[in-house]
Amino acid sequence: MPENVRIYRVFIASPSGLESERKVFRETLSEWNDMVCLDQGIAFYPIGWEDTLPGKGRPQSLINVDVKKCDFMILMLWDRWGTPPDSGGNYTSGTEEEFSIATDEIADSDAPMRDIVVFFKGVEPRQISDPGEQLSKVLQFKLQLQDDRSLYYGAFDTAEEFGKYVQQQLWKWFKELENRDDDHKPPPSGGGPLLPRTSDGTLAAPTYEREHDATDIIDEAERLSDEGNLVEAEAKFASAILRRVTPRSFVQYGNFLRREGRLDQASVMFNEAERIATEMGDTESLADVYRYQGALQETRGDVDAAEELLRKSLVIEEKLGRLEHVADAYGNLGIFLMNRGDLDGAETMHRRALDIDEKLGRLEGVAADQVNLGIVMQTRGDLDGAEAMHRKALEIHQKLDRLEGMAEVYGNLGTILTIRGDLVGAGKMHRKSLEINEKLGRLENAAANYDSLGIVLQTLGNLDGAEAMHRKALGIYENLGRLASIGSAYGNLGNVMLTRGDNDGAEAMYRKSLKINEKRGWQEGIATAYGNLGIAIGKRDDLDAAETMHRKALEINEKVGSLLGMATNYANIGNVMQKRDDFDNAEAMYRKALEINEKLGRLEGMATVYGNLVGIMKSRGNIDGAEAMCRKSLEISKKNGMLHLSASQYGNLGSLFELRHQVGEARKMWAKSCDLYEQLGLSHEVEKLQGWIDSLPDSDELPKND
């Protein structure tokens, strides 16, 4: 243990009713200190009203003195706001006064308070629908935080879950403190104003309207959720399941909770929907329940359970003979199998769906099936087939004047053009999609367009422009409260920073992404974040830590059966081993990645791994073998219009010819590479290649060493 340990005080503020969570808070800090902090010279010490010593004067004032001594505050609220600390005072509860003191302290540069986080415990739907005075004040406070976006806030359903979130927050604070050279607190994040009050100084409470049609309430809740008004949306969902007990009410509420990352409570809603549907003999609703339960299990990473539920939904639809729904069920299974990397199975499902929709003359369904098939083909590297499918779908959407469908296809075409290296064309497609989505007010889709444009700009080398696009997307996702997309946006920002050479900034972004995906329990997202962290850590040559991250990602992808993820992980581990000059094990990893890509028929992945093997052969002095790998990669990339990969392989061929002293061939290959990079608009690559060309002697052959 270090001789000098810095102690940071964390104040826990809450009304009564959260005693179990307060106990978990103290236990979590104690365990965290034992495992991590004390060895690093940093400890977190819990403080609460229980620790305030008795004395003369107003009791709340004594507690406030302890608040002012603290470095951090965690505020917890459930279904109670609390009671005024004294009659005739300015505050409606002691908790509110503690929060007010903390916000003042965080804005004071001389005060120790560094950060405030707020957690809300989930309440029963009946309470949300008819909240009463105490819960109304809590909900109004949550509304304020949602609107202000000035403080981080999250939700939990159990004391155990709260403990995990506290642990994640301690890790965040620990990393911030560890990375600072001094002991000054960072710029205040801002606590926001106190709750709005009426003219007589009392707390203003939200209004909840009585509605009679549960279907209308659900539709309104969905609209509010899409707009990012999550507090009001949850109130509407809660009202709907109390107004009329139907499977649909519980399913829609559960899906809302699933999107918010509250998986345990979502599971409760889905199970209740299943019970009601079973008791009512409502097999149609039961098929919907199984579909949503499958989506929940996939989010949790239990892919076997997810597939079983999706197939149960399909069996019911087939028995009912509802062909339109059967087609939808095939489509859902196809998307699931695609995510697992079973491209053959995915294609089979989507073609079955397409066959049914074509027989029914259901044009909208046909277009959706064509889009899904296009995505499968794109993943395989069959860009011509993918583009053909998307253009067929676009033709249908244009015929039906379906702007939403047109926007989706334009975005997909933009992605294909990005892979091909037609970055100007890709930008035009993504902007067409963006224009439609903004016109329709589809904010989440517009944010996805900004992310896609960011990727295009990053490929072009415009890193400032790329970062601006990703931050626009992130702002929209945060306003809408879309956790999954927020995690992806952090990952995209990390990629930009990594390209810029800001490894610390990239790692910080990847860890934010990891934290969100862990909160959601989204296993594939966690694996992606680990893989990104492995790349960032590898850049600073901490190869052991980098390999650990890649193997964590591999373990998850093996568990969830994601072949695509496994192939990526094997290639990344191969890169680490190659940097260690462990060429035999590096080649073994690359061959594993190649085997998976060949099994999937994924041409882009095959071409990339062939390129990786070039370096192995070259390091061993096997120039002929390196050239063979290079030409295999080039054959695939040229055939499929992958300009960036083709440019890279022409560059590799030039380097191999230079090693053989074949100056003329080296010049020719580098010139081809230079031309392609010029087409892509990558001026920095053009400049590098031109420098190589200029360094070659005028004669076509270099003198060989004796």
XYZ file of C-alpha atoms in Angstrom:
706
model
C 0.000 0.000 0.000
C 1.335 3.491 -0.816
C 2.546 5.587 2.113
C 0.298 8.526 1.155
C -3.364 7.815 0.416
C -5.613 10.589 -0.884
C -9.143 10.262 0.530
C -12.133 11.599 -1.405
C -15.481 11.893 0.370
C -18.667 10.799 -1.381
C -21.970 12.059 0.077
C -25.048 9.857 -0.370
C -28.284 11.889 -0.390
C -31.741 10.314 -0.377
C -35.114 10.493 1.321
C -36.299 7.606 3.484
C -37.253 4.280 1.922
C -33.864 3.552 0.332
C -32.091 2.020 3.315
C -31.026 -1.118 1.401
C -29.446 0.977 -1.343
C -27.634 3.174 1.212
C -26.171 0.013 2.760
C -25.100 -1.245 -0.671
C -23.482 2.150 -1.341
C -21.253 1.827 1.721
C -20.406 -1.809 0.999
C -19.519 -0.992 -2.606
C -17.114 1.784 -1.582
C -15.459 -0.485 0.977
C -15.005 -3.341 -1.530
C -13.771 -0.939 -4.226
C -11.150 0.547 -1.914
C -9.901 -2.921 -0.948
C -9.678 -4.112 -4.574
C -8.427 -1.068 -6.434
C -8.051 2.327 -4.889
C -5.867 1.826 -1.831
C -3.156 0.154 -3.900
C -3.111 3.241 -6.126
C -3.057 5.792 -3.304
C -6.699 6.862 -3.745
C -9.676 5.962 -1.523
C -13.378 6.881 -1.526
C -14.975 7.464 1.881
C -18.779 7.289 2.310
C -20.577 10.158 4.042
C -24.292 10.477 4.798
C -26.673 11.971 7.287
C -25.942 8.936 9.520
C -22.378 10.224 9.975
C -23.324 13.738 11.115
C -22.457 14.250 14.765
C -25.192 15.700 17.005
C -24.764 19.294 18.044
C -26.487 22.572 18.676
C -28.451 24.301 15.977
C -30.651 23.284 13.071
C -30.087 19.543 12.273
C -30.100 20.044 8.493
C -27.469 22.779 8.834
C -25.173 20.262 10.535
C -25.677 17.832 7.621
C -24.987 20.670 5.161
C -21.563 21.198 6.746
C -20.719 17.577 5.871
C -21.980 18.084 2.295
C -19.613 21.035 1.868
C -16.654 18.890 2.912
C -17.351 16.250 0.269
C -15.755 15.792 -3.162
C -18.641 13.945 -4.829
C -22.379 13.458 -4.345
C -24.657 10.595 -5.335
C -28.334 11.524 -5.115
C -30.918 8.700 -5.007
C -34.666 9.104 -5.442
C -37.525 6.614 -5.592
C -41.186 7.340 -4.874
C -40.653 9.919 -2.125
C -39.350 13.480 -2.303
C -39.068 13.888 1.466
C -40.319 16.402 3.990
C -39.294 20.030 4.597
C -36.295 20.276 6.965
C -38.087 23.062 8.873
C -41.331 25.009 8.647
C -41.342 28.148 6.537
C -37.987 27.358 4.904
C -36.941 27.647 1.270
C -36.718 23.911 0.629
C -39.414 21.257 0.294
C -37.140 18.467 1.568
C -33.795 17.897 3.217
C -32.621 16.076 0.097
C -33.419 19.112 -2.041
C -31.426 21.328 0.308
C -28.451 18.955 0.177
C -28.604 18.943 -3.635
C -28.790 22.767 -3.680
C -25.739 23.036 -1.446
C -23.827 20.599 -3.662
C -24.664 22.511 -6.878
C -23.426 25.733 -5.272
C -20.252 23.994 -4.140
C -19.480 22.462 -7.532
C -19.624 25.944 -9.097
C -17.186 27.282 -6.459
C -13.606 26.752 -7.630
C -12.384 26.814 -4.013
C -14.797 24.114 -2.835
C -13.875 20.413 -3.031
C -17.119 19.255 -4.732
C -16.247 17.827 -8.173
C -19.261 15.962 -9.489
C -22.901 15.067 -8.800
C -24.723 12.059 -10.237
C -28.384 11.205 -9.771
C -30.042 7.785 -9.799
C -33.776 7.081 -9.922
C -35.196 3.777 -8.711
C -37.981 2.400 -10.913
C -41.493 2.608 -9.486
C -44.619 0.565 -10.094
C -46.672 1.576 -13.157
C -49.726 2.226 -10.945
C -47.759 4.830 -9.011
C -46.494 6.558 -12.158
C -50.026 6.743 -13.548
C -51.404 8.310 -10.368
C -48.284 9.636 -8.620
C -49.582 11.702 -5.734
C -47.728 14.652 -4.220
C -44.468 12.915 -3.236
C -43.803 11.034 -6.484
C -44.976 14.031 -8.543
C -42.115 16.073 -7.124
C -39.630 13.308 -7.964
C -40.955 13.080 -11.522
C -40.797 16.836 -11.944
C -37.149 16.808 -10.853
C -36.411 14.019 -13.355
C -38.126 16.069 -16.075
C -35.875 19.014 -15.247
C -32.715 16.905 -15.529
C -33.975 15.477 -18.820
C -34.580 18.971 -20.233
C -31.404 20.594 -18.874
C -28.949 17.765 -19.709
C -26.733 19.423 -17.109
C -26.093 16.367 -14.929
C -25.698 12.657 -15.551
C -28.680 10.664 -14.318
C -29.572 6.999 -14.605
C -32.189 4.483 -13.534
C -32.052 1.197 -11.621
C -34.577 -1.344 -10.382
C -32.774 -3.304 -7.640
C -30.219 -2.592 -4.917
C -27.796 -5.006 -6.606
C -28.118 -3.111 -9.892
C -27.545 0.192 -8.052
C -24.336 -1.228 -6.585
C -23.047 -2.033 -10.094
C -23.751 1.528 -11.252
C -21.974 2.968 -8.202
C -18.996 0.744 -9.014
C -18.954 2.046 -12.610
C -19.118 5.635 -11.345
C -16.250 5.033 -8.929
C -14.186 3.714 -11.824
C -14.900 6.888 -13.816
C -13.920 9.132 -10.902
C -10.861 7.022 -10.146
C -9.581 7.305 -13.759
C -10.164 11.084 -13.738
C -8.265 11.465 -10.467
C -5.487 9.095 -11.528
C -4.912 10.977 -14.795
C -4.623 14.417 -13.189
C -1.184 15.761 -12.345
C -2.535 18.082 -9.661
C -5.298 17.882 -7.118
C -7.441 20.674 -8.565
C -10.954 19.740 -9.508
C -11.982 19.800 -13.199
C -14.267 22.517 -14.567
C -17.753 22.185 -13.035
C -20.244 20.186 -15.078
C -23.054 22.377 -13.787
C -25.834 21.363 -11.458
C -28.629 23.303 -13.089
C -31.187 25.478 -11.316
C -33.350 24.218 -8.501
C -36.799 22.902 -9.272
C -39.327 25.355 -10.765
C -41.683 26.915 -8.225
C -45.062 28.565 -8.260
C -45.600 32.192 -7.246
C -46.039 31.243 -3.591
C -42.699 29.399 -3.540
C -44.079 25.854 -3.479
C -42.741 23.179 -5.813
C -44.540 23.021 -9.154
C -45.877 19.502 -9.837
C -46.443 17.945 -13.255
C -49.970 17.369 -14.497
C -51.184 13.944 -15.574
C -54.252 13.816 -17.802
C -56.916 11.143 -17.536
C -57.412 9.311 -20.827
C -59.811 6.516 -21.683
C -58.520 4.772 -24.806
C -55.467 2.622 -23.997
C -54.520 2.352 -27.676
C -54.381 6.128 -28.019
C -52.303 6.341 -24.837
C -49.775 3.792 -26.166
C -49.503 5.656 -29.469
C -48.925 8.903 -27.585
C -46.308 7.202 -25.380
C -44.462 5.947 -28.475
C -44.488 9.450 -29.945
C -43.102 10.959 -26.738
C -40.411 8.263 -26.585
C -39.355 8.950 -30.194
C -39.047 12.653 -29.320
C -36.867 11.877 -26.300
C -39.475 12.867 -23.677
C -38.810 9.748 -21.648
C -40.359 10.724 -18.307
C -43.697 11.651 -19.898
C -43.514 8.569 -22.140
C -43.120 6.227 -19.175
C -46.047 7.896 -17.419
C -48.204 7.243 -20.504
C -47.125 3.603 -20.776
C -47.888 3.103 -17.087
C -51.295 4.691 -17.550
C -52.034 2.423 -20.516
C -51.440 -0.851 -18.640
C -53.693 0.355 -15.819
C -56.490 1.567 -18.095
C -56.814 -1.665 -19.976
C -54.968 -4.889 -19.196
C -53.909 -6.156 -22.623
C -50.792 -7.983 -23.805
C -49.993 -5.127 -26.199
C -49.871 -2.550 -23.385
C -47.337 -4.608 -21.432
C -45.328 -5.508 -24.558
C -44.963 -1.888 -25.656
C -44.047 -0.746 -22.143
C -41.513 -3.577 -21.903
C -39.952 -2.643 -25.241
C -39.609 0.967 -24.039
C -37.807 -0.273 -20.913
C -35.594 -2.552 -23.032
C -34.484 0.377 -25.188
C -33.666 2.320 -22.014
C -31.427 -0.497 -20.785
C -33.737 -1.460 -17.883
C -33.709 -5.118 -18.802
C -34.960 -6.623 -15.531
C -38.072 -4.464 -15.475
C -38.587 -5.046 -19.214
C -38.520 -8.785 -18.538
C -41.223 -8.350 -15.889
C -43.448 -6.575 -18.420
C -42.901 -9.196 -21.127
C -43.588 -12.039 -18.668
C -46.815 -10.356 -17.609
C -47.813 -9.936 -21.253
C -47.122 -13.647 -21.811
C -49.265 -14.574 -18.777
C -52.181 -12.428 -19.923
C -52.002 -13.668 -23.515
C -51.860 -17.290 -22.334
C -54.835 -16.867 -19.984
C -56.847 -15.130 -22.704
C -55.900 -17.751 -25.289
C -54.664 -14.861 -27.420
C -52.146 -16.703 -29.604
C -51.702 -13.718 -31.920
C -50.452 -11.565 -29.042
C -48.370 -14.482 -27.738
C -46.430 -14.511 -31.015
C -45.642 -10.801 -30.524
C -44.583 -11.447 -26.916
C -42.141 -14.179 -27.961
C -40.673 -11.873 -30.607
C -39.956 -9.098 -28.093
C -38.696 -11.564 -25.478
C -36.307 -12.852 -28.130
C -35.005 -9.332 -28.710
C -34.458 -8.944 -24.955
C -32.519 -12.202 -24.705
C -30.381 -11.199 -27.690
C -29.543 -7.910 -25.940
C -28.482 -9.909 -22.877
C -26.295 -12.149 -25.013
C -28.328 -15.354 -24.492
C -28.505 -16.094 -28.205
C -29.794 -19.663 -27.823
C -32.784 -18.477 -25.796
C -33.312 -15.627 -28.249
C -33.405 -17.955 -31.253
C -35.773 -20.358 -29.473
C -38.225 -17.530 -28.736
C -38.082 -16.143 -32.280
C -38.757 -19.622 -33.680
C -41.687 -20.068 -31.269
C -43.133 -16.842 -32.634
C -42.687 -18.156 -36.188
C -44.384 -21.492 -35.371
C -47.442 -19.685 -33.991
C -47.709 -17.433 -37.041
C -47.435 -20.448 -39.361
C -50.191 -22.279 -37.454
C -52.416 -19.206 -37.607
C -51.785 -18.978 -41.337
C -51.199 -15.231 -41.122
C -48.865 -15.100 -44.091
C -48.006 -11.429 -43.681
C -46.896 -12.085 -40.105
C -45.077 -15.268 -41.162
C -43.033 -13.167 -43.582
C -42.246 -10.705 -40.783
C -41.176 -13.582 -38.516
C -38.830 -14.917 -41.209
C -37.407 -11.421 -41.550
C -36.804 -11.130 -37.792
C -35.053 -14.510 -37.732
C -32.958 -13.460 -40.700
C -31.764 -10.319 -38.931
C -30.962 -12.368 -35.809
C -28.978 -14.966 -37.795
C -27.182 -12.176 -39.636
C -26.061 -10.724 -36.292
C -24.744 -14.161 -35.298
C -22.753 -14.375 -38.520
C -24.892 -17.158 -40.033
C -25.134 -15.495 -43.427
C -26.468 -18.581 -45.224
C -29.229 -18.994 -42.653
C -30.002 -15.287 -42.794
C -30.282 -15.322 -46.570
C -32.577 -18.364 -46.448
C -34.928 -16.587 -44.017
C -35.027 -13.359 -46.024
C -35.672 -15.221 -49.291
C -38.575 -17.096 -47.659
C -39.984 -13.770 -46.513
C -39.501 -12.309 -49.994
C -41.283 -15.264 -51.607
C -44.345 -14.779 -49.365
C -44.455 -10.997 -49.795
C -44.190 -11.304 -53.576
C -47.090 -13.808 -53.649
C -49.174 -11.475 -51.478
C -48.286 -8.495 -53.662
C -47.136 -6.767 -50.480
C -44.760 -4.245 -52.006
C -43.638 -2.641 -48.758
C -42.679 -6.071 -47.418
C -40.871 -6.942 -50.663
C -38.775 -3.773 -50.334
C -37.902 -4.602 -46.710
C -36.830 -8.129 -47.711
C -34.683 -6.767 -50.538
C -32.977 -4.355 -48.144
C -32.234 -7.202 -45.694
C -30.839 -9.374 -48.497
C -28.718 -6.438 -49.617
C -27.207 -6.147 -46.145
C -26.361 -9.885 -46.124
C -24.695 -9.555 -49.547
C -22.801 -6.468 -48.442
C -21.487 -8.329 -45.401
C -20.261 -11.096 -47.713
C -18.510 -8.529 -49.877
C -20.858 -9.008 -52.847
C -21.238 -5.277 -53.368
C -22.748 -5.581 -56.865
C -25.461 -7.916 -55.594
C -26.054 -5.721 -52.551
C -26.375 -2.570 -54.621
C -28.778 -4.304 -57.029
C -31.034 -5.332 -54.110
C -31.058 -1.862 -52.579
C -31.858 -0.233 -55.922
C -34.803 -2.631 -56.400
C -36.061 -1.611 -52.968
C -35.559 2.067 -53.812
C -37.656 1.678 -56.957
C -40.546 0.276 -54.896
C -40.326 3.015 -52.253
C -40.306 5.668 -54.980
C -43.363 4.047 -56.578
C -45.177 4.034 -53.226
C -43.856 7.530 -52.389
C -42.527 6.128 -49.113
C -40.023 8.737 -47.988
C -38.943 6.731 -44.930
C -38.004 3.761 -47.100
C -36.193 5.973 -49.604
C -34.135 7.516 -46.802
C -33.153 4.061 -45.496
C -32.034 2.842 -48.933
C -30.076 6.028 -49.695
C -28.182 5.472 -46.440
C -27.461 1.820 -47.289
C -26.241 2.788 -50.771
C -23.976 5.369 -49.146
C -22.423 2.632 -47.013
C -21.777 0.450 -50.070
C -20.177 3.353 -51.916
C -17.985 4.034 -48.868
C -16.692 0.446 -48.978
C -16.092 0.779 -52.724
C -14.112 3.963 -52.119
C -16.527 6.269 -53.979
C -16.531 8.722 -51.105
C -18.033 11.598 -53.090
C -20.932 9.383 -54.153
C -21.265 8.034 -50.609
C -21.511 11.570 -49.209
C -24.250 12.443 -51.726
C -26.295 9.372 -50.749
C -25.993 10.019 -47.011
C -26.979 13.667 -47.519
C -30.038 12.614 -49.535
C -31.020 10.352 -46.653
C -30.332 13.117 -44.124
C -32.451 15.634 -46.043
C -35.479 13.299 -45.981
C -35.059 12.350 -42.320
C -34.772 15.987 -41.246
C -37.836 16.856 -43.332
C -39.826 14.064 -41.642
C -38.501 14.960 -38.173
C -36.937 11.514 -37.782
C -34.207 12.683 -35.433
C -32.662 9.314 -34.598
C -32.330 8.447 -38.293
C -30.842 11.870 -39.020
C -28.272 11.233 -36.292
C -27.334 7.946 -37.984
C -26.772 9.934 -41.209
C -24.439 12.308 -39.360
C -22.481 9.295 -38.081
C -22.211 7.887 -41.618
C -21.027 11.240 -42.968
C -18.460 11.313 -40.176
C -17.068 7.969 -41.350
C -16.822 9.311 -44.933
C -15.008 12.439 -43.777
C -12.643 10.408 -41.610
C -11.754 8.210 -44.589
C -11.055 11.372 -46.580
C -8.697 12.537 -43.833
C -10.977 15.407 -42.711
C -10.811 14.526 -39.021
C -12.202 17.850 -37.739
C -15.214 17.478 -40.023
C -15.644 13.851 -38.992
C -15.580 14.759 -35.297
C -18.147 17.525 -35.866
C -20.510 15.024 -37.551
C -20.161 12.436 -34.780
C -20.722 15.078 -32.093
C -23.906 16.209 -33.871
C -25.088 12.614 -33.821
C -24.139 12.233 -30.161
C -26.079 15.370 -29.212
C -29.238 14.019 -30.847
C -28.861 10.585 -29.254
C -28.367 12.186 -25.827
C -31.458 14.355 -26.250
C -33.478 11.281 -27.227
C -31.945 9.176 -24.448
C -30.869 6.421 -26.883
C -28.232 4.550 -24.872
C -27.260 2.065 -27.586
C -26.643 4.808 -30.115
C -24.808 6.969 -27.562
C -22.401 4.080 -27.009
C -21.833 3.715 -30.761
C -21.249 7.471 -31.156
C -18.571 7.379 -28.440
C -16.948 4.524 -30.347
C -16.965 6.556 -33.580
C -15.420 9.547 -31.809
C -12.767 7.236 -30.408
C -11.946 6.065 -33.942
C -11.438 9.675 -35.058
C -9.177 10.418 -32.097
C -7.179 7.243 -32.695
C -6.614 8.238 -36.337
C -5.519 11.678 -35.140
C -2.970 10.076 -32.828
C -4.806 11.053 -29.636
C -4.616 7.617 -28.027
C -5.638 8.844 -24.560
C -8.704 10.599 -25.951
C -9.605 7.518 -27.986
C -9.288 5.256 -24.959
C -11.513 7.589 -22.914
C -14.207 7.416 -25.623
C -13.989 3.636 -25.878
C -14.330 3.308 -22.099
C -17.449 5.495 -22.187
C -18.845 3.221 -24.881
C -17.953 0.159 -22.793
C -19.656 1.593 -19.712
C -22.908 2.232 -21.585
C -22.927 -1.197 -23.216
C -22.260 -2.857 -19.857
C -25.171 -0.912 -18.403
C -27.419 -2.159 -21.213
C -26.048 -5.683 -20.960
C -25.430 -5.636 -24.725
C -22.784 -8.314 -25.144
C -21.773 -7.596 -28.751
C -21.401 -3.896 -27.936
C -19.197 -4.788 -24.963
C -17.074 -6.984 -27.248
C -16.700 -4.167 -29.781
C -15.597 -1.751 -27.048
C -13.012 -4.254 -25.742
C -11.687 -4.701 -29.286
C -11.376 -0.945 -29.783
C -9.616 -0.600 -26.439
C -7.213 -3.330 -27.496
C -6.300 -1.379 -30.630
C -5.853 1.892 -28.689
C -3.744 0.244 -25.981
C -1.676 -1.526 -28.640
C -0.786 1.851 -30.148
C 1.173 2.665 -27.002
C 2.926 -0.729 -27.228
C 1.356 -2.198 -24.081
C 0.964 -5.460 -25.974
C 0.004 -7.640 -22.991
C -2.868 -5.342 -22.040
C -3.904 -5.049 -25.700
C -4.033 -8.830 -26.075
C -6.090 -9.102 -22.878
C -8.696 -6.738 -24.326
C -8.869 -8.609 -27.636
C -9.227 -11.946 -25.837
C -12.048 -10.535 -23.691
C -13.791 -9.503 -26.902
C -13.163 -12.953 -28.406
C -14.562 -14.713 -25.335
C -17.814 -12.739 -25.614
C -18.151 -13.268 -29.371
C -17.549 -17.008 -28.937
C -20.245 -17.066 -26.254
C -22.837 -15.263 -28.393
C -21.808 -17.123 -31.556
C -20.801 -14.026 -33.525
C -18.557 -15.394 -36.279
C -17.955 -11.927 -37.714
C -16.777 -10.696 -34.331
C -14.556 -13.737 -33.817
C -12.863 -13.204 -37.188
C -12.113 -9.585 -36.269
C -10.753 -10.606 -32.857
C -8.458 -13.299 -34.305
C -7.054 -10.765 -36.787
C -6.485 -8.206 -34.013
C -4.710 -10.776 -31.824
C -2.588 -11.645 -34.882
C -1.633 -7.962 -35.197
C -0.479 -7.916 -31.565
C 1.596 -11.065 -32.034
C 3.142 -9.720 -35.221
C 4.261 -6.603 -33.320
C 5.968 -8.984 -30.862
C 7.738 -10.667 -33.825
C 5.868 -13.857 -32.892
C 5.231 -14.625 -36.554
C 4.155 -18.266 -36.164
C 1.355 -17.495 -33.702
C 0.423 -14.364 -35.637
C -0.019 -16.434 -38.786
C -2.092 -18.984 -36.856
C -4.458 -16.206 -35.739
C -4.713 -14.760 -39.250
C -5.466 -18.224 -40.658
C -8.287 -18.638 -38.120
C -9.715 -15.290 -39.198
C -9.348 -16.297 -42.855
C -11.090 -19.623 -42.259
C -14.135 -17.886 -40.772
C -14.292 -15.294 -43.558
C -14.049 -18.046 -46.179
C -16.801 -19.993 -44.416
C -19.015 -16.900 -44.489
C -18.029 -16.074 -48.055
C -17.077 -12.632 -46.755
C -14.848 -11.247 -49.499
C -13.843 -8.003 -47.782
C -12.664 -9.933 -44.712
C -10.741 -12.421 -46.861
C -8.988 -9.623 -48.761
C -8.034 -7.881 -45.497
C -6.534 -11.048 -43.968
C -4.589 -11.811 -47.146
C -3.140 -8.325 -46.724
C -2.191 -9.148 -43.122
C -0.403 -12.305 -44.259
C 1.715 -10.194 -46.622
C 3.528 -8.745 -43.604
C 4.159 -12.210 -42.122
C 5.652 -13.580 -45.339
C 7.717 -10.454 -45.863
C 9.146 -10.625 -42.317
C 10.304 -14.190 -42.963
C 11.962 -13.146 -46.201
C 9.430 -15.100 -48.275
C 8.917 -12.396 -50.909
C 7.243 -14.765 -53.378
C 4.756 -15.874 -50.727
C 4.105 -12.242 -49.786
C 3.430 -11.380 -53.434
C 1.001 -14.312 -53.739
C -0.993 -13.069 -50.722
C -0.905 -9.529 -52.033
C -2.268 -10.555 -55.421
C -5.057 -12.629 -53.813
C -6.137 -9.567 -51.832
C -5.856 -7.361 -54.914
C -7.913 -9.751 -57.047
C -10.832 -9.569 -54.619
C -10.630 -5.823 -54.048
C -10.399 -4.996 -57.789
C -13.296 -7.301 -58.669
C -15.540 -5.709 -56.049
C -14.499 -2.097 -56.560
C -12.809 -1.754 -53.153
C -10.568 1.152 -54.120
C -8.983 1.764 -50.718
C -7.917 -1.859 -50.318
C -6.705 -2.003 -53.929
C -4.594 1.112 -53.377
C -3.060 -0.456 -50.270
C -2.146 -3.686 -52.072
C -0.620 -1.874 -55.057
C 1.517 -0.049 -52.493
C 2.542 -3.378 -50.927
C 3.419 -4.807 -54.338
C 5.588 -1.779 -55.032
C 7.479 -2.356 -51.782
C 8.013 -6.030 -52.649
C 9.366 -5.143 -56.102
C 11.697 -2.609 -54.505
C 13.080 -5.382 -52.268
C 13.766 -7.395 -55.420
C 15.537 -4.352 -56.922
C 12.910 -4.182 -59.705
C 12.679 -0.390 -59.782
C 10.499 -0.156 -62.882
C 7.854 -2.486 -61.454
C 8.013 -0.737 -58.072
C 7.456 2.630 -59.739
C 4.540 1.234 -61.757
C 2.789 -0.267 -58.691
C 3.269 2.840 -56.550
C 1.946 4.997 -59.397
C -1.205 2.852 -59.545
C -1.584 3.156 -55.783
C -1.060 6.920 -56.031
C -3.740 7.236 -58.739
C -6.302 5.361 -56.645
C -5.598 7.414 -53.523
C -5.992 10.530 -55.672
C -9.412 9.269 -56.805
C -10.305 8.767 -53.144
C -9.210 12.294 -52.297
C -6.639 11.064 -49.771
C -3.960 13.696 -50.353
C -1.775 12.563 -47.429
C -1.463 9.081 -48.975
C -0.752 10.583 -52.408
C 2.012 12.709 -50.904
C 3.566 9.695 -49.171
C 3.507 7.540 -52.349
C 4.880 10.350 -54.481
C 7.774 10.675 -52.050
C 8.550 6.985 -52.467
C 8.423 7.288 -56.255
C 10.705 10.334 -56.220
C 13.224 8.451 -54.053
C 13.699 5.737 -56.697
C 16.756 5.941 -58.989
C 16.264 6.748 -62.642
C 17.436 3.310 -63.831
C 14.958 0.434 -63.832
C 17.175 -1.870 -61.795
C 18.948 -1.346 -58.474
C 22.410 -2.822 -58.052
C 22.161 -6.029 -56.025
C 24.281 -6.576 -52.905
C 27.054 -9.126 -53.244
